[in-house]
Amino acid sequence: MRWLALALLPLPAFAQQAENPRPYGWWLGDELVQRIRITGVPDPASLPRPRAVDYWLDLREVAQRDIPGGTELTLRWQNFYSALEPSERRVPPSAIRLADGTGLELPGFRYVTSPIRPILAPSTAKQLQPDPPFHLIDPVPPQLRLLAAVLAMMVGLLALAWQQGWFPFHRRPARPFTRAARTVARLPEPQARHALHRAFDQSFGQVLIGADLDRFLTAAPQFAPLARRLRDFFEASDAAFFGMGPGAAQDIPQLARDLAAIERGRR
Amino acid sequence: MDSNISDWRVRFRDAEKALNGVVLGQTRSIRLLLISALCRGHVLLAGDVGTGKTTLLRAMARALGGPYARVEGTVDLLPTDLIYAAHIAEDGRPRIEPGPVLEQGEDLAVFFFNEINRARPQVHALLLRLMAERSLSAFRREFHFPHLQVFADRNQIERDETFELPAAARDRFLMEIAVDAPAAPEDRVALAFEPRFHDTTTLIASVGQGMLRYRGLNDLAASIQSGIHASPALQRYVFDLCEALRHPASADLVLEGADAARLIRGGISPRGMQYLVRAARAGAWIEGRNAVLPQDVRAVLAPVMAHRIFLAPAYEPRRDALVPALIDAAFAKIPVPA
């Protein structure tokens, strides 16, 4: 009666079903796929690691997916055995543990691997594949870009020098009277007066009117020897522009030349 | 008329000398007051306490001669207080008599409004009409004051319990003269130590009463405005200056600590420009010339224009520094003859 009781124990639908790769006809570098169905859930920590199992065998990948009533494990092996003659290789089993703690062994399998070509056949150069085509790099665009970058840097430096007033853009001493002396010589009377007035304005740093002449002479005492003629010039300007009666005639170009000479320190 | 004009010039010279003897160290303010009398324009004096604003105005009123009325601005002053004086007569009935403005009749020459910023806006409105039209309505009739010149003063120290004059009222004043304490140390020492400066009433009595003959000033002012020449070059200078004050950025004025493009909100009215020309002509006449020169314009520009320039709200608190800087920048930049 005891065996009957044993036979009536509920059995799992399948303890383990292994779908092993075919046992023959494998070459160097081939991938062998093994599918194993087990009841229960395996402990992921106990699954075999993808690794080099041996010098001629790699375990590439271990994948698992749930199926009704259990789990399907897929192990991908790769054969690196460079066979000199057909030979049978043995893939070892690996032990795993289920989530409930019971141990289980994933079965190993055997396969036969063979050489690809006759061992003693001579190698010829024709068997070599041609070299892959190579591409020459065109140096012109990078050279052009380099040139453009250098040019941009030079322009930037010049702009910075101009903005900061470095050489060659540094402020040279302004010589308004010297410039005026050149233009006055070519101009008729009223324009010549205007030009010399503008030179006075620039030299004084602000607009100079006749009433401020003393301040101008205090600020620029080098012009003091001409004080008399400057006073006459401004009085004549008042007469000409603001209707203060007739002013004395003057040699404006000569006055401008004298002012310019003092400005350049020739006197 | 020419000999007449030269007589007038001598009178003004004498009055200027007398006033300078009475009020020390205020040469510029005195010159500006005389110019305002020549333009028949109203003047607002602004300044610190005790710098002699009132003394100066009293002395000026005495030099002009003629009837003179004075009112002290207070918070509770009403417009009617200027026109009417109400009191209980001896028979026990209330009486309405003419107030300070009217009691001198229509010959009133100087109306003197002390501490104008203490009075309320209603009073300013009345004063506005008095200044602009030289007329008043009271006792159901119109009073006209052909010789009237309004002098007002305003102290800048206290701000509480004061009412800032509206822009329209300030625009009616020909000039706003800033009166500072005398700059020269010897003047200040003299003011403190010389006994004759201690009693202002006797001091002012030393100015000849009516040196300037107020009744003739209207004709004189008209003949000055028509007789003093302003050349096209000078007209252009005045126009350029006003244009630069109105649009500082387009005139390339550079101001420390202010954006010239956003500085000005308004002001510099055509009336202001007209006042500027009138004052410049009067200044040239006092100097003894028959044509206006740039320095005449420069001398009167700040007192005539500064209170007509309205700054943007962001810059208004720094007005005291910015407006003189703006005017100086315009002088330094606007070429003459252009």
Coordinates of C-alpha atoms in Angstrom, one line a residue:
Chain A
M1 CA 0.0 0.0 0.0
R2 CA 2.9 2.3 0.6
W3 CA 4.0 2.4 -3.1
L4 CA 0.4 3.3 -3.9
A5 CA 0.5 6.2 -1.5
L6 CA 3.8 7.3 -3.0
A7 CA 2.4 7.1 -6.5
L8 CA -0.6 9.2 -5.6
L9 CA 1.6 12.1 -4.4
P10 CA 1.0 15.1 -6.5
L11 CA 3.9 15.5 -8.9
P12 CA 4.9 18.7 -10.6
A13 CA 4.0 19.0 -14.3
F14 CA 7.6 18.8 -15.2
A15 CA 10.6 18.9 -12.9
Q16 CA 12.9 19.9 -15.7
Q17 CA 12.8 19.8 -19.4
A18 CA 16.0 20.5 -21.3
E19 CA 16.1 21.4 -25.0
N20 CA 19.7 20.9 -25.8
P21 CA 21.4 22.0 -29.0
R22 CA 22.0 19.3 -31.6
P23 CA 25.0 17.1 -30.8
Y24 CA 26.9 17.4 -34.0
G25 CA 27.9 19.8 -36.8
W26 CA 29.3 22.7 -34.9
W27 CA 32.2 24.9 -36.0
L28 CA 34.5 27.4 -34.5
G29 CA 32.7 30.5 -33.3
D30 CA 29.2 28.9 -33.4
E31 CA 26.6 29.8 -30.8
L32 CA 24.8 26.9 -29.1
V33 CA 21.4 27.7 -27.5
Q34 CA 20.2 25.6 -24.6
R35 CA 16.6 26.0 -23.3
I36 CA 15.7 24.5 -20.0
R37 CA 12.2 24.7 -18.4
I38 CA 12.0 24.2 -14.6
T39 CA 9.2 24.3 -12.1
G40 CA 9.5 27.1 -9.6
V41 CA 11.5 30.3 -9.6
P42 CA 15.3 30.1 -9.6
D43 CA 17.3 32.2 -7.2
P44 CA 18.8 34.8 -9.6
A45 CA 22.1 34.8 -7.5
S46 CA 22.6 31.1 -8.1
L47 CA 22.3 31.2 -11.9
P48 CA 25.5 30.6 -13.8
R49 CA 27.5 33.8 -14.6
P50 CA 28.1 34.6 -18.3
R51 CA 31.9 34.0 -18.4
A52 CA 34.6 32.1 -20.1
V53 CA 33.8 28.6 -18.8
D54 CA 36.9 27.1 -20.4
Y55 CA 39.6 28.1 -22.9
W56 CA 37.3 26.8 -25.6
L57 CA 33.9 27.7 -24.3
D58 CA 32.2 30.9 -23.3
L59 CA 28.8 31.2 -21.6
R60 CA 27.6 34.4 -23.4
E61 CA 24.2 35.1 -21.8
V62 CA 21.7 33.6 -19.4
A63 CA 18.1 34.8 -19.8
Q64 CA 15.0 33.8 -18.0
R65 CA 11.3 34.3 -18.7
D66 CA 8.1 33.1 -16.9
I67 CA 6.0 30.5 -18.5
P68 CA 2.9 28.8 -17.1
G69 CA 3.9 26.5 -14.3
G70 CA 7.5 27.6 -14.0
T71 CA 10.5 29.4 -15.6
E72 CA 12.3 29.0 -18.9
L73 CA 16.1 29.6 -18.8
T74 CA 17.9 30.2 -22.1
L75 CA 21.7 29.7 -22.0
R76 CA 23.7 30.8 -25.0
W77 CA 27.1 29.1 -25.3
Q78 CA 29.8 29.9 -27.8
N79 CA 32.3 27.3 -29.1
F80 CA 35.9 28.4 -29.5
Y81 CA 37.4 25.0 -29.9
S82 CA 39.7 25.0 -33.0
A83 CA 39.4 21.4 -33.9
L84 CA 42.1 19.5 -35.8
E85 CA 39.8 16.6 -36.3
P86 CA 36.1 16.0 -35.4
S87 CA 36.0 15.8 -31.6
E88 CA 33.3 15.6 -29.0
R89 CA 33.2 18.3 -26.4
R90 CA 31.4 18.1 -23.1
V91 CA 29.6 21.1 -21.6
P92 CA 29.5 20.7 -17.8
P93 CA 26.3 20.8 -15.8
S94 CA 25.7 23.8 -13.4
A95 CA 24.0 23.7 -10.1
I96 CA 21.4 26.3 -9.2
R97 CA 19.0 26.9 -6.3
L98 CA 15.3 27.5 -6.4
A99 CA 13.7 30.4 -4.4
D100 CA 12.4 27.9 -1.9
G101 CA 15.9 26.7 -1.2
T102 CA 15.9 23.3 -3.0
G103 CA 18.9 22.6 -5.2
L104 CA 18.7 21.7 -8.8
E105 CA 21.2 20.9 -11.5
L106 CA 21.0 22.3 -15.0
P107 CA 22.1 19.5 -17.3
G108 CA 25.3 19.6 -19.4
F109 CA 25.4 18.3 -23.0
R110 CA 27.8 17.1 -25.6
Y111 CA 28.4 18.2 -29.1
V112 CA 30.8 17.4 -31.9
T113 CA 32.9 20.2 -33.5
S114 CA 34.9 19.8 -36.7
P115 CA 37.7 21.7 -38.5
I116 CA 36.6 24.1 -41.3
R117 CA 39.3 23.2 -43.8
P118 CA 41.8 20.4 -44.3
I119 CA 44.6 20.8 -41.9
L120 CA 47.4 20.0 -44.3
A121 CA 46.2 22.2 -47.2
P122 CA 48.7 24.9 -48.1
S123 CA 47.8 28.5 -47.5
T124 CA 48.0 30.8 -50.5
A125 CA 48.0 34.6 -50.8
K126 CA 44.8 34.3 -52.8
Q127 CA 43.0 33.1 -49.7
L128 CA 43.6 36.5 -48.1
Q129 CA 40.9 38.9 -48.5
P130 CA 41.8 42.3 -50.1
D131 CA 42.7 45.2 -47.8
P132 CA 39.7 47.4 -46.9
P133 CA 39.7 50.6 -49.0
F134 CA 41.3 53.6 -47.1
H135 CA 40.2 57.3 -47.3
L136 CA 42.8 60.0 -47.7
I137 CA 42.0 63.0 -45.5
D138 CA 41.7 66.3 -47.4
P139 CA 43.8 68.9 -45.6
V140 CA 42.5 72.0 -47.3
P141 CA 39.3 72.8 -45.3
P142 CA 41.1 72.5 -41.9
Q143 CA 43.9 74.8 -43.2
L144 CA 41.3 77.3 -44.4
R145 CA 39.6 77.2 -41.0
L146 CA 42.9 77.7 -39.3
L147 CA 43.6 80.7 -41.5
A148 CA 40.1 82.1 -40.8
A149 CA 40.6 81.6 -37.0
V150 CA 44.0 83.4 -37.1
L151 CA 42.5 86.3 -39.1
A152 CA 39.6 86.6 -36.7
M153 CA 42.1 86.6 -33.8
M154 CA 44.1 89.4 -35.4
V155 CA 40.9 91.4 -36.1
G156 CA 39.8 90.9 -32.5
L157 CA 43.2 92.0 -31.1
L158 CA 43.1 95.1 -33.3
A159 CA 39.6 95.9 -32.1
L160 CA 40.6 95.4 -28.5
A161 CA 43.6 97.6 -29.0
W162 CA 41.4 100.3 -30.6
Q163 CA 38.9 100.0 -27.8
Q164 CA 41.6 100.1 -25.0
G165 CA 43.6 102.8 -26.8
W166 CA 46.8 100.6 -27.0
F167 CA 49.4 101.1 -29.7
P168 CA 48.9 102.1 -32.5
F169 CA 45.6 103.6 -31.5
H170 CA 46.9 105.5 -28.4
R171 CA 45.9 109.1 -28.1
R172 CA 48.4 111.3 -29.8
P173 CA 48.5 114.9 -28.5
A174 CA 45.7 116.7 -30.3
R175 CA 46.9 119.7 -32.2
P176 CA 43.8 121.7 -33.0
F177 CA 45.6 124.9 -33.9
T178 CA 48.0 123.0 -36.2
R179 CA 45.1 121.5 -38.1
A180 CA 43.3 124.8 -38.1
A181 CA 46.3 126.6 -39.5
R182 CA 46.3 124.2 -42.5
T183 CA 42.6 124.7 -43.2
V184 CA 42.4 128.4 -42.5
A185 CA 44.9 129.2 -45.2
R186 CA 42.5 127.9 -47.8
L187 CA 39.3 129.5 -46.5
P188 CA 37.6 132.9 -47.0
E189 CA 37.0 135.2 -44.1
P190 CA 33.9 134.0 -42.2
Q191 CA 34.7 130.3 -42.6
A192 CA 38.3 130.9 -41.5
R193 CA 37.0 132.6 -38.4
H194 CA 34.7 129.6 -37.7
A195 CA 37.5 127.1 -38.1
L196 CA 39.8 129.0 -35.7
H197 CA 36.9 129.3 -33.2
R198 CA 36.5 125.5 -33.3
A199 CA 40.2 125.1 -32.8
F200 CA 39.9 127.4 -29.7
D201 CA 37.0 125.2 -28.4
Q202 CA 39.1 122.0 -28.8
S203 CA 42.1 123.5 -27.2
F204 CA 40.1 124.8 -24.3
G205 CA 38.2 121.6 -23.9
Q206 CA 34.9 123.4 -24.0
V207 CA 33.3 126.2 -26.1
L208 CA 35.4 129.4 -25.6
I209 CA 33.6 132.8 -25.8
G210 CA 35.3 136.1 -25.7
A211 CA 34.4 136.7 -22.0
D212 CA 36.3 133.5 -21.0
L213 CA 39.5 134.5 -22.8
D214 CA 41.3 135.2 -19.4
R215 CA 40.4 131.7 -18.2
F216 CA 41.8 130.3 -21.4
L217 CA 45.1 132.2 -20.9
T218 CA 45.3 131.1 -17.3
A219 CA 44.8 127.5 -18.3
A220 CA 47.3 127.7 -21.2
P221 CA 49.8 130.4 -20.3
Q222 CA 52.0 129.5 -23.3
F223 CA 49.7 131.6 -25.4
A224 CA 50.1 134.7 -23.2
P225 CA 52.5 136.5 -25.6
L226 CA 49.6 136.6 -28.1
A227 CA 47.0 137.9 -25.6
R228 CA 46.7 141.3 -27.3
R229 CA 46.0 139.7 -30.7
L230 CA 43.6 137.1 -29.3
R231 CA 41.6 139.8 -27.6
D232 CA 41.4 141.7 -30.9
F233 CA 40.4 138.4 -32.7
F234 CA 37.5 137.8 -30.3
E235 CA 36.4 141.4 -30.4
A236 CA 36.3 141.3 -34.2
S237 CA 34.3 138.1 -34.0
D238 CA 31.8 139.7 -31.7
A239 CA 31.6 142.5 -34.2
A240 CA 31.2 140.2 -37.2
F241 CA 28.8 137.7 -35.7
F242 CA 26.8 139.6 -33.1
G243 CA 26.7 143.1 -34.6
M244 CA 28.9 145.0 -32.2
G245 CA 30.0 147.7 -34.7
P246 CA 33.0 147.4 -37.0
G247 CA 35.9 145.3 -35.8
A248 CA 39.6 145.7 -36.6
A249 CA 40.8 143.8 -39.7
Q250 CA 43.1 140.9 -39.0
D251 CA 45.4 138.4 -40.6
I252 CA 43.7 135.3 -39.4
P253 CA 46.0 132.8 -41.2
Q254 CA 49.0 134.4 -39.6
L255 CA 47.4 134.3 -36.2
A256 CA 46.6 130.6 -36.7
R257 CA 50.2 129.9 -37.8
D258 CA 51.5 131.7 -34.7
L259 CA 49.2 129.7 -32.4
A260 CA 50.2 126.5 -34.1
A261 CA 53.9 127.3 -33.7
I262 CA 53.3 127.8 -29.9
E263 CA 51.3 124.7 -29.7
R264 CA 54.1 122.6 -31.2
G265 CA 56.5 124.2 -28.8
R266 CA 58.5 126.0 -31.6
R267 CA 58.6 129.3 -29.7
Chain B
M1 CA 15.2 159.1 -26.2
D2 CA 19.0 158.3 -26.5
S3 CA 20.0 160.8 -23.8
N4 CA 17.1 159.6 -21.8
I5 CA 18.3 156.0 -22.2
S6 CA 21.8 156.9 -21.1
D7 CA 20.3 158.7 -18.0
W8 CA 18.5 155.5 -17.2
R9 CA 21.8 153.6 -17.5
V10 CA 23.5 155.9 -15.0
R11 CA 20.5 155.4 -12.6
F12 CA 20.8 151.6 -12.9
R13 CA 24.6 151.8 -12.3
D14 CA 24.0 154.0 -9.2
A15 CA 21.3 151.7 -7.9
E16 CA 23.6 148.7 -8.4
K17 CA 26.3 150.4 -6.4
A18 CA 24.0 151.4 -3.6
L19 CA 22.5 147.9 -3.3
N20 CA 25.9 146.3 -3.3
G21 CA 26.8 148.6 -0.4
V22 CA 23.8 147.4 1.5
V23 CA 23.9 143.7 0.8
L24 CA 27.4 142.3 0.8
G25 CA 28.6 139.5 -1.5
Q26 CA 25.5 139.2 -3.6
T27 CA 26.7 140.9 -6.7
R28 CA 25.2 138.3 -9.0
S29 CA 21.8 138.3 -7.3
I30 CA 21.6 142.1 -7.4
R31 CA 22.5 142.2 -11.1
L32 CA 19.8 139.5 -11.8
L33 CA 17.2 141.5 -9.8
L34 CA 18.0 144.6 -11.8
I35 CA 17.6 142.7 -15.0
S36 CA 14.3 141.4 -13.8
A37 CA 13.1 144.9 -13.1
L38 CA 14.2 145.8 -16.6
C39 CA 12.2 142.9 -18.0
R40 CA 9.2 143.7 -15.8
G41 CA 9.4 140.0 -14.7
H42 CA 8.6 138.4 -11.4
V43 CA 11.3 136.9 -9.2
L44 CA 11.5 134.1 -6.8
L45 CA 14.4 134.0 -4.4
A46 CA 15.4 130.6 -3.0
G47 CA 18.0 130.0 -0.5
D48 CA 19.1 129.2 3.0
V49 CA 17.8 130.8 6.1
G50 CA 19.5 134.1 7.0
T51 CA 21.3 134.7 3.8
G52 CA 19.7 138.1 3.3
K53 CA 16.9 137.3 0.9
T54 CA 14.4 139.5 2.6
T55 CA 16.9 142.3 3.1
L56 CA 17.8 142.2 -0.5
L57 CA 14.2 142.3 -1.6
R58 CA 13.3 145.2 0.7
A59 CA 16.3 147.2 -0.5
M60 CA 15.3 146.5 -4.1
A61 CA 11.7 147.6 -3.4
R62 CA 13.0 150.8 -1.9
A63 CA 15.2 151.4 -4.9
L64 CA 12.2 151.0 -7.2
G65 CA 10.2 153.3 -5.0
G66 CA 6.4 153.3 -5.3
P67 CA 3.8 151.7 -3.1
Y68 CA 4.7 148.4 -1.7
A69 CA 2.7 145.6 -0.1
R70 CA 4.0 142.6 1.9
V71 CA 2.4 139.3 2.9
E72 CA 3.8 136.6 5.0
G73 CA 2.9 133.1 3.7
T74 CA 1.3 130.8 6.4
V75 CA -0.6 127.5 6.2
D76 CA -3.9 129.2 7.1
L77 CA -3.6 132.1 4.7
L78 CA -6.6 132.3 2.4
P79 CA -6.8 134.0 -1.0
T80 CA -9.4 136.5 0.4
D81 CA -6.8 137.5 3.1
L82 CA -4.8 139.0 0.3
I83 CA -7.7 141.0 -1.1
Y84 CA -9.9 141.9 1.9
A85 CA -9.2 142.9 5.5
A86 CA -12.3 142.1 7.7
H87 CA -12.5 143.8 11.1
I88 CA -15.1 145.1 13.6
A89 CA -15.5 148.9 13.3
E90 CA -16.0 151.3 16.2
D91 CA -19.8 151.2 15.8
G92 CA -19.7 147.5 16.4
R93 CA -20.5 146.4 12.8
P94 CA -18.2 144.2 10.7
R95 CA -16.4 146.1 8.0
I96 CA -14.6 144.8 4.9
E97 CA -11.7 147.0 3.9
P98 CA -9.2 146.5 1.0
G99 CA -6.5 144.0 2.0
P100 CA -2.8 144.2 1.5
V101 CA -2.9 144.0 -2.3
L102 CA -5.5 146.6 -2.8
E103 CA -4.9 149.1 0.0
Q104 CA -2.2 150.9 -2.0
G105 CA -4.4 151.3 -5.0
E106 CA -3.6 150.4 -8.6
D107 CA -0.3 152.1 -8.4
L108 CA 1.2 149.2 -6.5
A109 CA 4.8 148.7 -7.6
V110 CA 6.1 145.8 -5.5
F111 CA 4.2 143.0 -4.0
F112 CA 6.4 141.1 -1.7
F113 CA 5.4 137.5 -0.8
N114 CA 7.5 136.2 2.0
E115 CA 7.9 132.4 2.5
I116 CA 5.7 131.6 -0.5
N117 CA 5.9 127.9 0.0
R118 CA 4.1 128.1 3.3
A119 CA 0.9 129.3 1.6
R120 CA -1.6 126.9 0.2
P121 CA -2.4 126.1 -3.4
Q122 CA -5.5 128.3 -3.4
V123 CA -3.3 131.3 -2.6
H124 CA -0.8 130.2 -5.4
A125 CA -3.7 130.2 -7.8
L126 CA -4.6 133.8 -7.0
L127 CA -1.0 134.9 -7.2
L128 CA -0.8 133.2 -10.5
R129 CA -3.4 135.4 -12.0
L130 CA -1.9 138.5 -10.3
M131 CA 1.4 137.7 -11.9
A132 CA 0.2 136.7 -15.3
E133 CA -2.4 139.4 -15.9
R134 CA -1.5 142.0 -13.4
S135 CA -5.1 142.3 -12.5
L136 CA -7.6 141.1 -9.7
S137 CA -11.3 141.0 -9.3
A138 CA -12.5 142.4 -6.0
F139 CA -15.4 144.5 -4.7
R140 CA -17.2 143.5 -8.0
R141 CA -14.8 145.3 -10.2
E142 CA -11.4 144.7 -11.9
F143 CA -8.3 146.2 -10.5
H144 CA -5.3 146.6 -12.8
F145 CA -1.7 147.0 -11.6
P146 CA 0.4 148.2 -14.6
H147 CA 3.6 148.7 -12.6
L148 CA 3.4 145.5 -10.5
Q149 CA 6.4 143.4 -9.9
V150 CA 6.0 140.3 -7.6
F151 CA 8.9 139.3 -5.5
A152 CA 8.7 136.1 -3.6
D153 CA 11.1 134.2 -1.4
R154 CA 11.2 130.6 -0.4
N155 CA 13.5 128.9 2.0
Q156 CA 14.7 125.5 1.0
I157 CA 15.5 124.1 4.4
E158 CA 12.1 123.0 5.7
R159 CA 9.9 120.7 3.7
D160 CA 7.2 119.9 6.2
E161 CA 4.1 122.1 6.3
T162 CA 5.1 123.6 3.0
F163 CA 3.4 123.4 -0.4
E164 CA 5.6 123.1 -3.4
L165 CA 4.7 125.6 -6.1
P166 CA 3.0 124.0 -9.1
A167 CA 5.0 124.0 -12.3
A168 CA 2.6 126.5 -13.9
A169 CA 3.2 129.0 -11.1
R170 CA 7.0 128.5 -11.3
D171 CA 6.9 129.1 -15.0
R172 CA 5.3 132.5 -14.5
F173 CA 8.4 133.7 -12.6
L174 CA 10.9 135.2 -14.9
M175 CA 13.8 134.1 -12.7
E176 CA 14.4 131.8 -9.7
I177 CA 17.5 133.2 -8.1
A178 CA 19.5 131.0 -5.7
V179 CA 20.8 133.1 -2.9
D180 CA 23.8 131.7 -1.0
A181 CA 25.8 133.0 1.9
P182 CA 28.5 135.4 0.7
A183 CA 31.5 133.4 -0.5
A184 CA 34.3 135.8 0.5
P185 CA 35.4 135.5 4.1
E186 CA 35.9 139.3 4.6
D187 CA 32.2 139.8 3.6
R188 CA 31.0 137.4 6.2
V189 CA 33.3 138.9 8.8
A190 CA 32.0 142.4 8.0
L191 CA 28.4 141.2 8.2
A192 CA 29.0 139.8 11.6
F193 CA 31.1 142.6 13.1
E194 CA 30.1 145.8 11.5
P195 CA 27.3 147.4 13.6
R196 CA 25.7 149.0 10.5
F197 CA 24.7 145.6 9.2
H198 CA 22.9 144.7 12.4
D199 CA 19.9 146.9 12.0
T200 CA 18.5 146.1 8.6
T201 CA 15.9 148.9 8.6
T202 CA 18.4 151.7 8.9
L203 CA 20.7 149.9 6.6
I204 CA 18.0 149.8 3.9
A205 CA 17.2 153.5 4.5
S206 CA 20.7 154.3 3.0
V207 CA 19.4 153.2 -0.4
G208 CA 17.8 156.2 -2.1
Q209 CA 14.0 155.9 -2.2
G210 CA 12.9 155.6 -5.8
M211 CA 16.2 155.7 -7.5
L212 CA 14.8 153.7 -10.4
R213 CA 11.5 155.6 -10.9
Y214 CA 9.2 152.6 -11.2
R215 CA 6.7 154.5 -13.4
G216 CA 9.1 154.8 -16.3
L217 CA 10.3 151.2 -16.3
N218 CA 7.5 149.9 -18.6
D219 CA 8.5 152.3 -21.4
L220 CA 12.2 151.6 -20.8
A221 CA 11.7 147.9 -20.9
A222 CA 9.9 148.2 -24.2
S223 CA 12.5 150.4 -25.7
I224 CA 15.3 148.0 -24.6
Q225 CA 13.6 145.0 -26.1
S226 CA 13.2 146.8 -29.5
G227 CA 16.5 148.6 -29.4
I228 CA 19.0 145.9 -28.4
H229 CA 20.2 143.9 -31.4
A230 CA 20.2 140.1 -31.5
S231 CA 22.1 138.9 -34.6
P232 CA 21.2 135.7 -36.5
A233 CA 24.3 134.0 -35.0
L234 CA 23.1 134.8 -31.5
Q235 CA 19.5 133.6 -32.3
R236 CA 20.9 130.3 -33.5
Y237 CA 23.0 130.0 -30.3
V238 CA 20.0 130.6 -28.0
F239 CA 17.9 128.1 -30.1
D240 CA 20.7 125.5 -29.9
L241 CA 21.1 125.9 -26.2
C242 CA 17.4 125.4 -25.5
E243 CA 17.3 122.5 -27.9
A244 CA 20.3 120.9 -26.1
L245 CA 18.5 121.4 -22.7
R246 CA 15.4 119.8 -24.1
H247 CA 17.1 116.8 -25.8
P248 CA 20.5 116.4 -24.1
A249 CA 21.2 113.1 -25.8
S250 CA 20.8 114.3 -29.4
A251 CA 23.2 117.2 -28.5
D252 CA 25.7 114.6 -27.2
L253 CA 25.8 116.1 -23.8
V254 CA 27.6 113.8 -21.3
L255 CA 26.5 113.9 -17.7
E256 CA 28.2 112.3 -14.8
G257 CA 25.8 109.7 -13.2
A258 CA 22.8 110.3 -15.4
D259 CA 21.5 108.9 -18.7
A260 CA 21.2 111.9 -21.0
A261 CA 18.5 110.1 -23.1
R262 CA 16.2 109.7 -20.1
L263 CA 17.0 112.7 -18.1
I264 CA 14.4 115.3 -19.3
R265 CA 10.7 114.9 -19.0
G266 CA 9.6 118.3 -20.2
G267 CA 9.7 122.0 -19.7
I268 CA 11.8 124.7 -21.5
S269 CA 8.6 126.2 -22.8
P270 CA 8.5 128.8 -25.6
R271 CA 7.7 131.3 -22.8
G272 CA 10.9 130.3 -21.1
M273 CA 12.9 130.9 -24.3
Q274 CA 11.2 134.3 -24.7
Y275 CA 12.1 135.2 -21.1
L276 CA 15.7 134.1 -21.7
V277 CA 16.0 136.5 -24.7
R278 CA 14.4 139.4 -22.8
A279 CA 16.7 138.9 -19.8
A280 CA 19.8 138.6 -22.1
R281 CA 18.8 141.9 -23.9
A282 CA 18.4 143.6 -20.5
G283 CA 21.8 142.3 -19.4
A284 CA 23.5 143.6 -22.5
W285 CA 21.9 147.0 -22.0
I286 CA 23.1 147.2 -18.4
E287 CA 26.6 146.3 -19.6
G288 CA 26.3 149.3 -21.9
R289 CA 26.2 147.4 -25.2
N290 CA 23.6 147.7 -28.0
A291 CA 23.9 144.0 -29.1
V292 CA 23.5 140.8 -27.2
L293 CA 26.7 138.7 -26.8
P294 CA 26.9 135.0 -25.8
Q295 CA 28.1 135.9 -22.3
D296 CA 24.8 137.8 -21.7
V297 CA 22.8 134.6 -22.5
R298 CA 25.1 132.5 -20.3
A299 CA 24.8 134.9 -17.4
V300 CA 21.0 134.6 -17.2
L301 CA 20.4 131.1 -18.5
A302 CA 20.5 129.3 -15.2
P303 CA 18.2 131.6 -13.2
V304 CA 15.8 131.9 -16.1
M305 CA 15.8 128.2 -17.2
A306 CA 16.7 126.0 -14.2
H307 CA 13.2 126.0 -12.7
R308 CA 11.6 125.3 -16.1
I309 CA 13.5 122.1 -16.6
F310 CA 11.5 119.1 -15.4
L311 CA 13.5 115.9 -14.9
A312 CA 12.3 112.3 -15.0
P313 CA 11.1 111.1 -11.7
A314 CA 14.2 109.0 -11.1
Y315 CA 16.5 112.0 -11.4
E316 CA 14.3 114.6 -9.6
P317 CA 15.8 113.9 -6.1
R318 CA 19.3 114.8 -7.5
R319 CA 18.0 117.9 -9.2
D320 CA 20.2 120.3 -7.3
A321 CA 23.3 118.7 -8.8
L322 CA 22.0 117.6 -12.2
V323 CA 20.5 120.8 -13.5
P324 CA 23.6 122.9 -13.1
A325 CA 25.7 120.1 -14.5
L326 CA 23.3 119.9 -17.5
I327 CA 23.6 123.6 -18.1
D328 CA 27.4 123.6 -17.8
A329 CA 27.5 120.7 -20.2
A330 CA 25.4 122.6 -22.7
F331 CA 27.7 125.7 -22.4
A332 CA 30.7 123.5 -22.9
K333 CA 29.3 121.7 -26.0
I334 CA 27.2 124.2 -28.0
P335 CA 29.5 126.0 -30.4
V336 CA 29.3 129.8 -30.8
P337 CA 29.4 131.2 -33.4
A338 CA 28.1 128.0 -34.9

